[in-house]
Amino acid sequence: MAEAKYPWRVVWITGASGAICGEIARRLAAAGVTVAATARPSGRLDALAASSEHIKAYPADVLKPEELRSAVAKIEAELGPIDLALLGAGMYAPFDVRNIDLDGFHRSMALNVDGVINGVAAALPAMLARNQGHLAIMGSLFGYAGWPGNGSYGASKAAVINLAESLKLELHGTGVDVTVINPGFVDTPLNAAYDPKKKLFVMTKERCARKILEKLPKRPYEIAFPMQVEGFLKTVRDLPRALSFPVVRRFIKAMGA
Ligand SMILES: NC(=O)c1ccc[n+]([C@@H]2O[C@H](COP(=O)([O-])OP(=O)(O)OC[C@H]3O[C@@H](n4cnc5c(N)ncnc54)[C@H](OP(=O)(O)O)[C@@H]3O)[C@@H](O)[C@H]2O)c1
């Protein structure tokens, strides 16, 4: 029998009806992995489930912990233990310091942070009971450093990067691994409102999904790409603030944004 391409039998994905996680779901299904796909009920979610016998929809709102707990219980009863939980539901809201969109800020924090911990709280107990499992959390390179226009998104992604660090430390020795996935710009509807002049090294959702699936089976703590943007933002993060702010301002000016 040919060796399986991926080390998971059942993968649960939130944000599965979206661009990046939908692409990941399709790639996993094409390799024979069983995918439990979660998003709010929609034609998009139904179409994803209809696209492969290996994908089954488990509609739920990640802002509602009890819906996620029920979805996980149903998935494990119907499909078997979840080997990998990929928590990918997320959103971007523009941030203008002269006209702060409080609703956008609160919605971003809720979806990008509460939505993730709700997913962790739903999937983790059974993984701990089995002494095995893998939690993968979608962050963003913009969680590494503050950036103009990113006050809502960046703050929420910084929060999940910090959360992932805590989880990783606390879950050491339990058999449950944690990966934080921090891509740069991906060409998806999520960032349609972002100033195109400020988007650097934009990649397709196919490239993004491929890169994630190349690395995730090795269970690294962090997956971050493209390396040019990762390197720049990590350098900015680590510089003394007296240097980092002028560097970012110059960079933004040079981009003509
Ligand atoms: N695009 C980028 O440039 C980029 C870069 C780095 C990281 N990321 C991260 O990657 C992830 C996916 O991004 P994407 O660009 O593929 O986004 P997307 O296409 O907009 O997909 C977002 C997904 O989140 C789901 N969702 C939204 N609210 C939900 C809720 N309350 N309950 C359940 N699901 C909900 C959406 O489904 P429904 O609305 O149908 O429920 C959809 O499936 C996000 O976490 C994003 O922050 C994206």
Coordinates of C-alpha atoms and ligand atoms in Angstrom, one line a residue, residues 15-21 39-40 42 44 60-63 88-91 111 138-140 153 157 183-186 188-191, ligand 1:
G15 CA -12.8 29.1 8.2
A16 CA -13.0 26.2 5.7
S17 CA -15.3 28.0 3.3
G18 CA -12.7 30.8 3.0
A19 CA -9.9 31.2 0.4
I20 CA -6.9 29.8 2.2
C21 CA -8.5 27.2 4.4
A39 CA -17.8 27.9 8.9
R40 CA -21.2 29.5 9.3
S42 CA -23.6 29.0 3.6
R44 CA -19.9 28.2 0.0
A60 CA -20.9 26.4 13.4
D61 CA -20.2 30.0 14.4
V62 CA -16.7 30.2 16.0
L63 CA -18.0 33.0 18.3
G88 CA -8.4 29.5 10.4
A89 CA -11.6 31.6 10.6
G90 CA -10.5 35.3 10.6
M91 CA -11.1 38.7 9.2
L111 CA -13.2 36.5 15.4
M138 CA -3.7 31.0 11.7
G139 CA -1.9 34.2 12.7
S140 CA -0.2 36.6 10.4
Y153 CA -5.8 43.1 12.5
K157 CA -2.8 38.5 15.3
P183 CA 1.7 34.1 6.2
G184 CA 2.2 37.5 4.5
F185 CA -0.2 38.9 2.0
V186 CA -2.3 36.4 0.2
T188 CA -8.0 36.8 -1.0
P189 CA -11.2 38.8 -0.4
L190 CA -10.0 39.2 3.3
N191 CA -7.7 42.1 2.5
Ligands
LIG1 N1 -5.5 36.7 3.2 C1 -4.3 37.1 3.8 O1 -3.6 37.9 3.3 C2 -3.9 36.4 5.0 C3 -2.6 36.6 5.5 C4 -2.2 36.0 6.7 C5 -3.1 35.3 7.5 N2 -4.4 35.2 7.0 C6 -5.3 34.5 7.9 O2 -5.7 33.3 7.3 C7 -7.1 33.0 7.6 C8 -7.9 32.8 6.4 O3 -7.8 34.0 5.6 P1 -8.5 34.1 4.2 O4 -7.9 35.2 3.5 O5 -8.6 32.8 3.6 O6 -10.0 34.6 4.7 P2 -11.4 34.5 4.0 O7 -11.4 34.0 2.6 O8 -12.1 35.8 4.2 O9 -12.1 33.4 5.0 C9 -12.5 33.7 6.2 C10 -13.2 32.4 6.8 O10 -13.6 32.7 8.1 C11 -15.0 32.2 8.3 N3 -15.7 32.9 9.3 C12 -15.9 34.3 9.4 N4 -16.6 34.5 10.5 C13 -16.9 33.3 11.1 C14 -17.7 32.9 12.2 N5 -18.2 33.8 13.1 N6 -17.8 31.6 12.5 C15 -17.2 30.7 11.7 N7 -16.5 31.0 10.6 C16 -16.3 32.3 10.3 C17 -15.6 32.5 6.9 O11 -16.7 31.8 6.7 P3 -18.2 32.4 6.8 O12 -18.1 33.9 6.7 O13 -18.9 31.8 5.7 O14 -18.7 31.9 8.1 C18 -14.5 32.1 6.0 O15 -14.5 30.7 5.9 C19 -7.5 34.1 8.5 O16 -7.3 33.8 9.9 C20 -6.6 35.3 8.1 O17 -6.4 36.2 9.1 C21 -4.8 35.7 5.8

